[in-house]
Coordinates of C-alpha atoms in Angstrom, one line a residue:
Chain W
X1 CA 0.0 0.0 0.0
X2 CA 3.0 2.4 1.0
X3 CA 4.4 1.5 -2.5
X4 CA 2.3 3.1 -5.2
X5 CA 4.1 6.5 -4.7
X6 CA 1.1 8.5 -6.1
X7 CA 0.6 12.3 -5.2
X8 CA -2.7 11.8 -3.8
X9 CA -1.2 9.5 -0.6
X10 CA -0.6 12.3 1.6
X11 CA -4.4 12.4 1.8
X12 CA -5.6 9.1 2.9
X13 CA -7.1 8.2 5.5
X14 CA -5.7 5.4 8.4
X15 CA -7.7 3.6 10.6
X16 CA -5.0 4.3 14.1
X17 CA -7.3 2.8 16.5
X18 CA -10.4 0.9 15.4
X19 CA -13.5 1.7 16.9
X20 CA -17.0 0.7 16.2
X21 CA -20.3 2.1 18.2
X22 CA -22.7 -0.4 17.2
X23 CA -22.5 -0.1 13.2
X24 CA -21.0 3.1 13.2
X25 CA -17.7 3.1 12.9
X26 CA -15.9 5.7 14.4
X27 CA -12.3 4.7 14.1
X28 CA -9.7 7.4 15.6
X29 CA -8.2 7.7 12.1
X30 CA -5.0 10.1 11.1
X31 CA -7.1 12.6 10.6
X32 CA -8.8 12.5 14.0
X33 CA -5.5 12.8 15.0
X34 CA -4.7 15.9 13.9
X35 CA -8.1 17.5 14.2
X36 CA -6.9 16.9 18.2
X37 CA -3.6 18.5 17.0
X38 CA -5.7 21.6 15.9
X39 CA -7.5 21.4 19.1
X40 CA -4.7 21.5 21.1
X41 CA -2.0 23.5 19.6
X42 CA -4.8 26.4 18.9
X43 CA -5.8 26.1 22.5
X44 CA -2.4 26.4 23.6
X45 CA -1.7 29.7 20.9
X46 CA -4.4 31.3 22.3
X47 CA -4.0 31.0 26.0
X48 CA -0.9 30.3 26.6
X49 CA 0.3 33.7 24.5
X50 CA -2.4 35.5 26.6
X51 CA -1.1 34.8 30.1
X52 CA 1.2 37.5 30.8
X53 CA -2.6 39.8 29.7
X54 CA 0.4 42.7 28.7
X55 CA -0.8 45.9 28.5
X56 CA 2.0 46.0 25.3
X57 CA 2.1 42.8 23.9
X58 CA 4.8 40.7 22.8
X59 CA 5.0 38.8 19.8
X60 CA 2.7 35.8 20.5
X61 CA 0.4 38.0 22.3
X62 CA 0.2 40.2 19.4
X63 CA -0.4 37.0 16.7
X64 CA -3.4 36.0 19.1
X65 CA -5.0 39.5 19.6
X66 CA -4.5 39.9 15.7
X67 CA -6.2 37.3 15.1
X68 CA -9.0 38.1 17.2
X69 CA -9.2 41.8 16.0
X70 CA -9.5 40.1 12.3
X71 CA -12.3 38.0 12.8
X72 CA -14.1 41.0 14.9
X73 CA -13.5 43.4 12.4
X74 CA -14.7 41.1 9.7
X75 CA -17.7 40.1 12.1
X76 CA -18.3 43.9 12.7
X77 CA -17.7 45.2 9.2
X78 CA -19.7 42.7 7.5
X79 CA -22.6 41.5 9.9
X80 CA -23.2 44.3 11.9
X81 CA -23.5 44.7 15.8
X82 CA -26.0 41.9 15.9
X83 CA -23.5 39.2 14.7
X84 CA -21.8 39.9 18.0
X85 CA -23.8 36.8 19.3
X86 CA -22.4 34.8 16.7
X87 CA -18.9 35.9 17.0
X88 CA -17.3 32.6 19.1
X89 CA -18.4 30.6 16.6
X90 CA -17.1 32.3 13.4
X91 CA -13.9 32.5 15.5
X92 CA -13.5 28.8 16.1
X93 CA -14.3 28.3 12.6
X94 CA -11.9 30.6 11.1
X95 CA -9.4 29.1 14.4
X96 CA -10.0 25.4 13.4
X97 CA -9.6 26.0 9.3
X98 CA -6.3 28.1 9.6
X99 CA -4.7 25.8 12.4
X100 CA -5.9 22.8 9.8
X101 CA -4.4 24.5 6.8
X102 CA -1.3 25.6 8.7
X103 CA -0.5 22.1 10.6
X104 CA -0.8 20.5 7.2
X105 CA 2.0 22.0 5.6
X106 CA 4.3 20.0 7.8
X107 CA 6.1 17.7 6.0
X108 CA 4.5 14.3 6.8
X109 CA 1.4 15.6 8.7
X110 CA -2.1 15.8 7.2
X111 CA -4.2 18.1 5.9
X112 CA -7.6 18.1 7.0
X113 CA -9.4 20.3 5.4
X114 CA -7.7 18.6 2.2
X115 CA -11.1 16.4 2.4
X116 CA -14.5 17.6 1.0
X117 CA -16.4 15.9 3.8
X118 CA -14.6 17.9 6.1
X119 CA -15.4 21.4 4.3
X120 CA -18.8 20.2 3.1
X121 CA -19.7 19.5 7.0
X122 CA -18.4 23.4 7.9
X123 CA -20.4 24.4 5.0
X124 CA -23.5 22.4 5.4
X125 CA -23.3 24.1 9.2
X126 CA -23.0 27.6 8.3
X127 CA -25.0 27.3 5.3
X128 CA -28.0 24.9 7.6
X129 CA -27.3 27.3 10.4
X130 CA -28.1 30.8 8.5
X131 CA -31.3 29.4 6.7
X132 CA -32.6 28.7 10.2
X133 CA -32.1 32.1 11.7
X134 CA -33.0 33.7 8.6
X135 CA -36.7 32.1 8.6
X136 CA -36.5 32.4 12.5
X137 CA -35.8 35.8 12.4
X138 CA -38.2 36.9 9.5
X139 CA -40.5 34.1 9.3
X140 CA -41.7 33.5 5.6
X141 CA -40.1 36.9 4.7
X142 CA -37.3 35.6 4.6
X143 CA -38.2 34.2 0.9
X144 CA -37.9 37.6 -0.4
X145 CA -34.3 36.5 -0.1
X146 CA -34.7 34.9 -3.3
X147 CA -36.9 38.0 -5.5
X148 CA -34.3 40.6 -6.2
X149 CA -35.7 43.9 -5.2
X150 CA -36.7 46.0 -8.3
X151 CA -37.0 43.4 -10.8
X152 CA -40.1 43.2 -13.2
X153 CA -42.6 40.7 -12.1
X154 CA -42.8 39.0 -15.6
X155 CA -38.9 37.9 -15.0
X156 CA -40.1 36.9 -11.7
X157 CA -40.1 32.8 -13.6
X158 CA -36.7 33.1 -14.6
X159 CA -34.9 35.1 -12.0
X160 CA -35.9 33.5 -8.8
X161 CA -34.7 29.6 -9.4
X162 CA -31.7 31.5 -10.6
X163 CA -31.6 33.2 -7.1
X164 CA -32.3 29.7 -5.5
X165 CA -29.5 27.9 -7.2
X166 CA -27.3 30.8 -6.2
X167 CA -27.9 30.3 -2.6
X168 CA -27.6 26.4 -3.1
X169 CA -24.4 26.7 -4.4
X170 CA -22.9 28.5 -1.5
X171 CA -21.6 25.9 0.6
X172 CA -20.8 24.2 -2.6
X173 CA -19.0 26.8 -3.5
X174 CA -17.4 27.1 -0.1
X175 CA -16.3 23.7 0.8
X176 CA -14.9 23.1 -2.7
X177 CA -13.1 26.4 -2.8
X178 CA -11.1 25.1 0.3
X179 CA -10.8 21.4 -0.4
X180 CA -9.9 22.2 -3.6
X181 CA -7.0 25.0 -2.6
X182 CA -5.3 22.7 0.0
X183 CA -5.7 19.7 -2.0
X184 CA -3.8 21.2 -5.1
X185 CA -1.1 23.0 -3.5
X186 CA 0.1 19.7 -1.6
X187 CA -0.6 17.3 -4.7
X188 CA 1.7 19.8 -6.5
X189 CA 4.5 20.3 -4.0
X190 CA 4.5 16.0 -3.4
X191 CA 4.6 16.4 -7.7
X192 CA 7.6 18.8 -7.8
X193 CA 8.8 16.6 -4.8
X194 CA 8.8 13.9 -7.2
X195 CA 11.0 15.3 -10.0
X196 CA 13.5 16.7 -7.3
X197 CA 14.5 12.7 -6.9
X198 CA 13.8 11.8 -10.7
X199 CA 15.9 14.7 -11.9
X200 CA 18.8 14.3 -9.4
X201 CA 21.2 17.6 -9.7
X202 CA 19.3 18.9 -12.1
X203 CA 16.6 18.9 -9.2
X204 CA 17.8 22.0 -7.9
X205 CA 14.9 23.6 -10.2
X206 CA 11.7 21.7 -9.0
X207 CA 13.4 22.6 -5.4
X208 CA 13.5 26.3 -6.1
X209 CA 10.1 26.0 -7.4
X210 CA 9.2 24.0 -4.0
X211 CA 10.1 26.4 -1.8
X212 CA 8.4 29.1 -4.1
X213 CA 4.9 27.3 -3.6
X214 CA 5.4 25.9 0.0
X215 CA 5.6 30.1 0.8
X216 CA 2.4 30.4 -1.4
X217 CA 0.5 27.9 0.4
X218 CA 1.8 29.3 3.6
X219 CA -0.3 32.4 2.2
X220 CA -3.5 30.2 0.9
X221 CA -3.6 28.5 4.5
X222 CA -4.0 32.3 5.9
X223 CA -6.3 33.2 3.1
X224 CA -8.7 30.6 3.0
X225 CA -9.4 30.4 6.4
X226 CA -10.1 34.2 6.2
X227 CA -12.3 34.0 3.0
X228 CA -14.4 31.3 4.6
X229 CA -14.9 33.5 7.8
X230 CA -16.1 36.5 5.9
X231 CA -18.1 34.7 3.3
X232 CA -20.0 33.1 6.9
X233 CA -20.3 36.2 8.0
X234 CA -21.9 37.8 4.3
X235 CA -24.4 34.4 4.1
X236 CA -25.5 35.4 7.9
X237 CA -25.6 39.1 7.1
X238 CA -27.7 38.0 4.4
X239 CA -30.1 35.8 7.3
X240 CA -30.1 38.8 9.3
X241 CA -30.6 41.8 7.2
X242 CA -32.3 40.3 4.0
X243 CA -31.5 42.4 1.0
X244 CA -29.8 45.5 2.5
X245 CA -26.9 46.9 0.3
Chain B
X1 CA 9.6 81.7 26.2
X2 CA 6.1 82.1 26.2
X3 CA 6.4 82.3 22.0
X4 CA 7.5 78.8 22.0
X5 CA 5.2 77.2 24.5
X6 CA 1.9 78.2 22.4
X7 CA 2.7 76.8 19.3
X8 CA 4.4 73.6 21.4
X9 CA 0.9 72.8 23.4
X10 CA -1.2 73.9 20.4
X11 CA 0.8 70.6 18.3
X12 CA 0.0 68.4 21.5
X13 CA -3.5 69.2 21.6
X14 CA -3.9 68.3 17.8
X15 CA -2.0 65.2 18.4
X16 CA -3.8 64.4 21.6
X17 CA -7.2 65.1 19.5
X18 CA -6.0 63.3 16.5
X19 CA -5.4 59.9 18.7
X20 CA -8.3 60.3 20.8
X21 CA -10.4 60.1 17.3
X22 CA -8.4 57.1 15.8
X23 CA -9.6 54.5 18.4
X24 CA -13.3 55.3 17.1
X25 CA -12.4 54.3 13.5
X26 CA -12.1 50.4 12.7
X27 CA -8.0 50.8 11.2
X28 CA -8.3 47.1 10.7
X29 CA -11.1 46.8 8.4
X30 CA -9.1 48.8 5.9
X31 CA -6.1 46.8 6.3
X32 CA -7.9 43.6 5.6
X33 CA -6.9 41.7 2.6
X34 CA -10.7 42.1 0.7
X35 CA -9.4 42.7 -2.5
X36 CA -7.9 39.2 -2.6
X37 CA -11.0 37.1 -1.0
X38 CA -13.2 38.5 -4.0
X39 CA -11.0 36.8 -6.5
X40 CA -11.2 33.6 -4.8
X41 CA -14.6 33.9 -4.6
X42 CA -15.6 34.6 -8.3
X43 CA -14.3 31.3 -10.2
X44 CA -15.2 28.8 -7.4
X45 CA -18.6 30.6 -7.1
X46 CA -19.2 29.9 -10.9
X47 CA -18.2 26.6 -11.3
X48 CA -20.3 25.7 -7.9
X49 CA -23.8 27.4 -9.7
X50 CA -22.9 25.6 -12.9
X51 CA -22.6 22.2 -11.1
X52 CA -25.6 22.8 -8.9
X53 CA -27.2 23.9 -11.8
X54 CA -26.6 21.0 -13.4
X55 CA -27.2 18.6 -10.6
X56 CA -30.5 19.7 -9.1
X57 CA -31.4 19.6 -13.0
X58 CA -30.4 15.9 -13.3
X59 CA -31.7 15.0 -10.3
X60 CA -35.5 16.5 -11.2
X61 CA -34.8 14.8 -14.5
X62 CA -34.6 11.0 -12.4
X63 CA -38.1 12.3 -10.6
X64 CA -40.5 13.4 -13.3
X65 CA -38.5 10.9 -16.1
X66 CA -37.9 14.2 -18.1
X67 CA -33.7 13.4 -19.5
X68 CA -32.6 15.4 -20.8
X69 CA -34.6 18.6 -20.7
X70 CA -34.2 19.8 -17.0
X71 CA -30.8 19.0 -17.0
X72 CA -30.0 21.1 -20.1
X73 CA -32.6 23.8 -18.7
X74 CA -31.0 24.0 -15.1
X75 CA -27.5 24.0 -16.8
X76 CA -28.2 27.2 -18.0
X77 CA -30.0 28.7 -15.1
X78 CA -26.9 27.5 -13.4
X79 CA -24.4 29.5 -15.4
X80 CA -26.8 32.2 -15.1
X81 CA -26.5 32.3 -11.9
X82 CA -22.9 32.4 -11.6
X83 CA -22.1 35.2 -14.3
X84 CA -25.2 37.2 -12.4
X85 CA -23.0 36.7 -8.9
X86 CA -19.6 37.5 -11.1
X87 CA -21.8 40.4 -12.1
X88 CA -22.9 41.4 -8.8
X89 CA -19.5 41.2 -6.9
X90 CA -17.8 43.3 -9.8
X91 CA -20.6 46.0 -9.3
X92 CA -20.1 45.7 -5.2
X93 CA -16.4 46.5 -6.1
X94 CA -16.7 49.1 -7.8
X95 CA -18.9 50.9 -5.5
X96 CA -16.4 50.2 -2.8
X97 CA -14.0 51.3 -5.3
X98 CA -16.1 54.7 -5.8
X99 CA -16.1 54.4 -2.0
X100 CA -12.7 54.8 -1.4
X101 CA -11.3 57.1 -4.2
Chain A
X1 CA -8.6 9.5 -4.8
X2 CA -8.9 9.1 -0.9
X3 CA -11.8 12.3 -0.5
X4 CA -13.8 9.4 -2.5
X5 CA -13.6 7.0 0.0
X6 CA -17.1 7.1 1.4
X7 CA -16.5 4.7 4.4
X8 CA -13.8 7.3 5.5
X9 CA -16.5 10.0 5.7
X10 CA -18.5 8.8 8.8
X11 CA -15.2 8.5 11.2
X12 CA -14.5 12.0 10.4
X13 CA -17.1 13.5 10.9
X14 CA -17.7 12.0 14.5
X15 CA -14.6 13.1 15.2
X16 CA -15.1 16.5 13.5
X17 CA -17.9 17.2 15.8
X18 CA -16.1 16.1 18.7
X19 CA -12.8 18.5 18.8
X20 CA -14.7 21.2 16.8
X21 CA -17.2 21.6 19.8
X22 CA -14.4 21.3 22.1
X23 CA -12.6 24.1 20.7
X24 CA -15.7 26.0 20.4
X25 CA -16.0 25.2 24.1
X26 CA -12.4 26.5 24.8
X27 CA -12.6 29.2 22.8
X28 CA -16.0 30.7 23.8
X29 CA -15.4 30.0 27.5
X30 CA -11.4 30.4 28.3
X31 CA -9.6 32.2 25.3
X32 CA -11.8 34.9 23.9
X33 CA -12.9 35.8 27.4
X34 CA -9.4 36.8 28.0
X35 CA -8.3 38.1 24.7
X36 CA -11.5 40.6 25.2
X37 CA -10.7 41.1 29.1
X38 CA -6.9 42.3 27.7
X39 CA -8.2 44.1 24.9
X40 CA -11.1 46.7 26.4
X41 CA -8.4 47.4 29.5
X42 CA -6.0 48.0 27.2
X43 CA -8.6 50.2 24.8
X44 CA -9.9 51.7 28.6
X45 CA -5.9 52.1 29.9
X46 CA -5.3 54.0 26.5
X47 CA -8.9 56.3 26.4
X48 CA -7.6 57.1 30.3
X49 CA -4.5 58.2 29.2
X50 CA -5.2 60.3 26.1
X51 CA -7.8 61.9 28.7
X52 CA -5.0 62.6 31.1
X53 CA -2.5 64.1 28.3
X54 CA -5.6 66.5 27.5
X55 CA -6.1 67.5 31.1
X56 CA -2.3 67.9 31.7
X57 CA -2.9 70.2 28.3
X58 CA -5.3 72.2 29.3
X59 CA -3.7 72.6 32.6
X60 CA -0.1 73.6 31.0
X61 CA -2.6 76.1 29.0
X62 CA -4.0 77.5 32.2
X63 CA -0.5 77.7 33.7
X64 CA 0.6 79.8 30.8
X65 CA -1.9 82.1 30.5
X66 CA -1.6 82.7 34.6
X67 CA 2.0 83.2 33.2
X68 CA 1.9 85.5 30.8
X69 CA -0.9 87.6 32.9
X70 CA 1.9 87.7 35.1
X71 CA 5.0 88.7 33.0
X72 CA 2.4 91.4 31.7
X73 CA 1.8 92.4 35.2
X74 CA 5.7 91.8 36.2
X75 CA 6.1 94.2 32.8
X76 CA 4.0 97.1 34.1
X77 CA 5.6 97.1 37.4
X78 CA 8.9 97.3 36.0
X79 CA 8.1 100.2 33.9
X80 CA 6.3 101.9 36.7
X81 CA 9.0 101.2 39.0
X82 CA 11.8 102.6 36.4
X83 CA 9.6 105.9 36.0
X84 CA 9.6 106.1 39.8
X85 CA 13.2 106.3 40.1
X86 CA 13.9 108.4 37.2
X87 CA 11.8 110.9 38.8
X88 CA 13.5 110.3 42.5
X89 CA 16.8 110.5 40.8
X90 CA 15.7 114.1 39.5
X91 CA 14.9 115.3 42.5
X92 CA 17.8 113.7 44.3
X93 CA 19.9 115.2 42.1
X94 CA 18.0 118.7 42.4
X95 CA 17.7 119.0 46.1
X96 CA 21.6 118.1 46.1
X97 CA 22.6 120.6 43.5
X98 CA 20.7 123.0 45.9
X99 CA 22.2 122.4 48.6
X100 CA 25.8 122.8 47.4
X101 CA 24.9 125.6 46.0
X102 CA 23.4 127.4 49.2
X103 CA 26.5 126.1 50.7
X104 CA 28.8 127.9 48.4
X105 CA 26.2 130.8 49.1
X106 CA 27.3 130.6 52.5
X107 CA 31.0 130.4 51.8
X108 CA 30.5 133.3 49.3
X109 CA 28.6 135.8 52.6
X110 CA 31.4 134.3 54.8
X111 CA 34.2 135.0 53.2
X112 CA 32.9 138.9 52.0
X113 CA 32.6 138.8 55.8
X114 CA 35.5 137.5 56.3
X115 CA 37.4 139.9 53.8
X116 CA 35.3 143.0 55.3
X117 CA 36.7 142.1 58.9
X118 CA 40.3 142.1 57.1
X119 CA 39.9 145.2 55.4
X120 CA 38.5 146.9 58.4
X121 CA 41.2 145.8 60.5
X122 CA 43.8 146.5 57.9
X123 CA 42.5 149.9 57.4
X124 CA 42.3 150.1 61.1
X125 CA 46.4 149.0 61.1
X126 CA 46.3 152.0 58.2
X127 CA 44.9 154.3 60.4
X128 CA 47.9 153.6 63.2
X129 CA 49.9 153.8 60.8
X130 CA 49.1 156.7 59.7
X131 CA 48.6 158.3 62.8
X132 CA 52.4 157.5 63.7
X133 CA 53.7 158.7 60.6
X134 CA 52.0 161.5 61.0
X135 CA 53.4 161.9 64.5
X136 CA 56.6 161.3 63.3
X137 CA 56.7 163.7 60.1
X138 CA 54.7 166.9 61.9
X139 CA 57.5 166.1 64.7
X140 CA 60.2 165.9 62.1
X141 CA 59.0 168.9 59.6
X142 CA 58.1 171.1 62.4
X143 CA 59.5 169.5 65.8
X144 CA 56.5 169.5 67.6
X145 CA 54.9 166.3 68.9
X146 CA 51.2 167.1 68.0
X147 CA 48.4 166.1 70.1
X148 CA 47.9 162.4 69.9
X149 CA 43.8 163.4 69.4
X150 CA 44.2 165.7 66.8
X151 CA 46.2 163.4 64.7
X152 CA 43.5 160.9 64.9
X153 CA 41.0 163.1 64.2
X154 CA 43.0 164.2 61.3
X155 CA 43.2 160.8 59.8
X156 CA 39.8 160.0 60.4
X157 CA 39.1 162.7 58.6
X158 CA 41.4 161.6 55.5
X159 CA 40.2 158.2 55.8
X160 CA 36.8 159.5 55.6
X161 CA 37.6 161.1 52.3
X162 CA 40.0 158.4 50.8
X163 CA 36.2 156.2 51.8
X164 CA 34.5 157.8 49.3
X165 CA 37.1 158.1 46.7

C-alpha cells in the first residue's frame, strides 16, 4: 500500500485505532488525529500567548490578539452589531480552518481540510445554520431572499430559481473552494517533490520551485481560512438583514 | 519663552485630538486583505452554480422521467447564476472602489 | 482518490464534531474571554490616558496664561517702577545741587565777611599807621609832637575822604 508512490497518498485516510459504536464506525483515524492537533496546539496559541494579559504585547500575544481583531473586524464590518452573538463561533471556525491549513503544511502531517467531507460539514453548518435564523428571524419573509428587489414581475419565472440555485451553491462553493485549494497545492508540491529525486542535480529547479509554492501555500492557509470567515459572516448578514446593500 | 510654549501645546493638543479620534475608527477593516478574498470567490462561485445547476437539473430529471430537458434547462439557469453573482461582486467593487477614491 | 472514499466520511465526521465543539468550548469559554478582558483594559488604559494628556494640556494652558498675565503684570511694574526712580533720581539730584549751592552761598557771605573784617582791621592798622607817621613827620617837619587826638581826628578825617574816593 505504502508502495504506489502516487501524489494523492498524503491524503488518505488510516484507521489508528479501530473503533465501532454499534454499526457506526468511528475509528480514531490520522485525521482525527490531527483534528486533536488543531484542538490542542490552537488552544495552547491562544492562551498560553495571553497569560502575561500585557498591557504591550509581545510577539505571540500580538499574533493572538491579531487574530482576534481580524475576525471581529470582519464580524463587525460585515454583519453588523447583531452578529456579536455569533462571533465565538465564526472565530472557532476561522481558528479550526487556519490551524488545519497551517499544521498540514508540515512535511509528513495531514491536511484536514484537504477532504471535501470535512469542508462540506463546515459548509453544510453555516450554510443549515443561516437558513434557520433567517426564517426564525423573519419568518416566511425571509423568501424575499430569493426575488431581487426591483426586478419586473414577468422575469419573476426566470430570476428567482436563478436566485435559488445561487444560494444552493454557496456551501458548494465554499467547501470546494477550500478542499480544492489545500488539496492542489500539496498534490503539486508531493509532484515537484517527485521530479526533485527523478531529476537528481538537475533537481535544484523543481526545489526552487518547492520552496516558491510551500511560501504560497503558507499564504493560501491564511487566506482561505479568512475567506471562509467572511463569506460566513456575508451568508448570515444575508439571514439577518435580508437584502440591504 | 512664552512664544514657544503656544505653538508647542497647540501641536500636543492636535495630536492628543487626532489619537483620541483614531480609536473610534475600525484601522483594521481597511487593512484587511478584501481585494484578494473577492477573486477567490468569483471562479469557485461559478463553477459551484454551474454544477448545482446541473445537478438539481439531473436529479428533477430522475423524478418526473424528463432526461434530458431539465438537466439542459437547469444547466443554464446555473451559469446564469454564476455570471449574475460575477456580475454582482464586480458592481459591489466598484462601489467600494467609488467608495474609497 | 482518498476524499472518495465514502467509508472514510462517517469516522471524520464524528470526530469533526467532537474536537470542533471542544474548541468552540475552549474558545468561547477560556480564550476569547481573556483576549477581550486584555483588549477593552487596554482600549480603557489608553482612552484614560489620552484623557489625562488633554487634562495635563489644558492645565499647561492654564498655567501659561496665569504666566503671561503675570509677565504682563511683572512688565507694568517694572516700567512703573523705572519711571519712579527716574523721577526720585531728578529730584535727588536737584535737592543736592541746591544744597551745594546754598553752601557755596554761604561760603560766598562768609568769606565777603571774612574779607570785610580784614579790610576793616587792615584799614584800622592803616589808620595807626598813619597816625604815627604822621606823629613822626609833623615832629620831624616842624619838631612839635602834635596832640595824639588831633592826629587821629586828622586821619579819620582823610580816611573818611579816601572812603569815598
Amino acid at each position: 500500500m505504502a508502495e504506489k508512490h502516487s501524489p494523492l497518498d498524503q491524503f488518505g485516510i488510516n484507521r489508528l485505532v479501530e473503533m465501532h459504536i454499534g454499526a457506526v464506525d468511528v475509528s480514531f483515524t490520522n485525521s482525527a488525529a490531527m483534528m486533536v492537533a488543531v484542538v490542542v496546539v490552537a488552544t495552547l496559541f491562544l492562551t498560553i500567548s495571553m497569560r502575561g494579559r500585557a498591557m504591550v504585547p509581545g510577539r505571540w500575544q500580538s499574533m493572538a490578539e491579531l487574530c482576534y481583531g481580524l475576525v471581529a473586524s470582519t464580524v463587525r464590518d460585515n454583519v453588523g452589531p447583531d452578529g456579536r452573538r455569533y462571533f465565538p463561533f465564526i472565530f472557532t471556525l476561522f481558528i479550526f480552518i487556519l490551524f488545519s491549513n497551517a499544521l498540514g503544511l508540515i512535511p509528513y502531517s495531514f491536511t484536514i481540510t484537504s477532504h471535501i467531507i470535512v469542508t462540506f460539514a463546515f459548509a453544510a453548518v453555516v450554510f443549515i445554520g443561516t437558513t434557520v435564523i433567517g426564517f426564525w428571524r423573519h419568518k416566511l419573509k425571509f423568501l424575499s431572499l430569493f426575488v431581487p428587489p426591483g426586478v419586473p414581475i414577468a422575469l419573476a419565472p426566470l430570476l428567482v430559481p436563478i436566485e435559488i440555485i445561487s444560494y444552493l451553491s454557496r456551501p458548494v462553493s465554499l467547501s470546494v473552494r477550500l478542499a480544492a485549494n489545500m488539496m492542489a497545492g500539496h498534490t503539486m508540491i508531493k509532484v515537484f517533490a517527485g521530479f526533485v529525486v527523478l531529476l537528481g542535480l538537475a533537481g535544484v529547479a523543481p526545489l526552487v520551485f518547492i520552496v516558491a509554492i510551500y511560501a504560497l501555500e503558507v499564504i493560501i492557509a491564511f487566506l482561505q481560512a479568512y475567506v471562509f470567515a467572511v463569506l460566513t459572516c456575508l451568508y448570515l448578514a444575508d439571514a439577518l438583514h435580508l437584502h440591504h446593500e | 519663552m512664552s512664544d514657544d510654549n503656544r505653538p508647542a501645546l497647540e501641536e500636543l493638543g492636535r495630536r492628543i485630538r487626532k489619537v483620541g479620534g483614531a480609536k473610534n475608527g475600525s484601522e483594521l477593516s481597511s487593512r484587511s486583505p478584501r481585494g484578494i478574498t473577492r477573486t477567490f470567490r468569483l471562479t469557485t462561485e461559478m463553477v459551484a452554480a454551474l454544477g448545482v445547476g446541473g445537478v438539481g437539473g439531473w436529479l428533477l430529471d430522475g423524478w418526473f422521467g424528463t432526461e434530458p430537458w431539465l438537466l439542459l434547462v437547469f444547466l443554464f439557469l446555473g451559469a446564469a447564476a454564476g455570471i449574475l453573482g460575477a456580475y454582482r461582486a464586480a458592481t459591489q467593487l466598484m462601489k467600494e472602489d467609488m467608495k474609497s477614491n | 482518490m482518498p476524499q472518495m472514499e465514502f467509508g472514510d466520511y462517517l469516522p471524520q465526521l464524528v470526530w469533526l464534531v467532537i474536537t470542533f465543539a471542544a474548541l468552540y468550548l475552549l474558545m468561547s469559554r477560556v480564550a476569547l474571554p481573556r483576549i477581550a478582558e486584555v483588549l477593552e483594559g487596554r482600549a480603557e488604559r489608553i482612552a484614560d490616558d489620552i484623557e489625562r494628556a488633554d487634562q495635563y494640556r489644558s492645565e499647561a494652558e492654564q498655567t501659561l496664561k496665569e504666566y503671561e498675565i503675570l509677565l504682563g503684570k511683572a512688565r507694568e511694574e517694572g516700567h512703573t517702577v523705572s519711571v519712579e526712580a527716574r523721577i526720585k533720581q531728578q529730584e535727588q539730584a536737584k535737592s543736592q545741587s541746591e544744597a551745594s549751592e546754598n553752601r557755596l552761598k554761604e561760603k560766598m557771605v562768609e568769606a565777603e565777611v571774612r574779607i570785610q573784617a580784614t579790610r576793616s582791621e587792615a584799614m584800622a592798622g592803616l589808620k595807626d599807621i598813619a597816625t604815627e607817621i604822621t606823629r613822626v613827620s609833623v615832629q620831624r617837619l616842624i619838631g612839635i609832637t602834635p596832640d595824639e587826638r588831633t592826629i587821629k581826628v586828622a586821619v579819620e578825617e582823610a580816611a573818611g575822604k579816601l572812603k569815598d574816593v
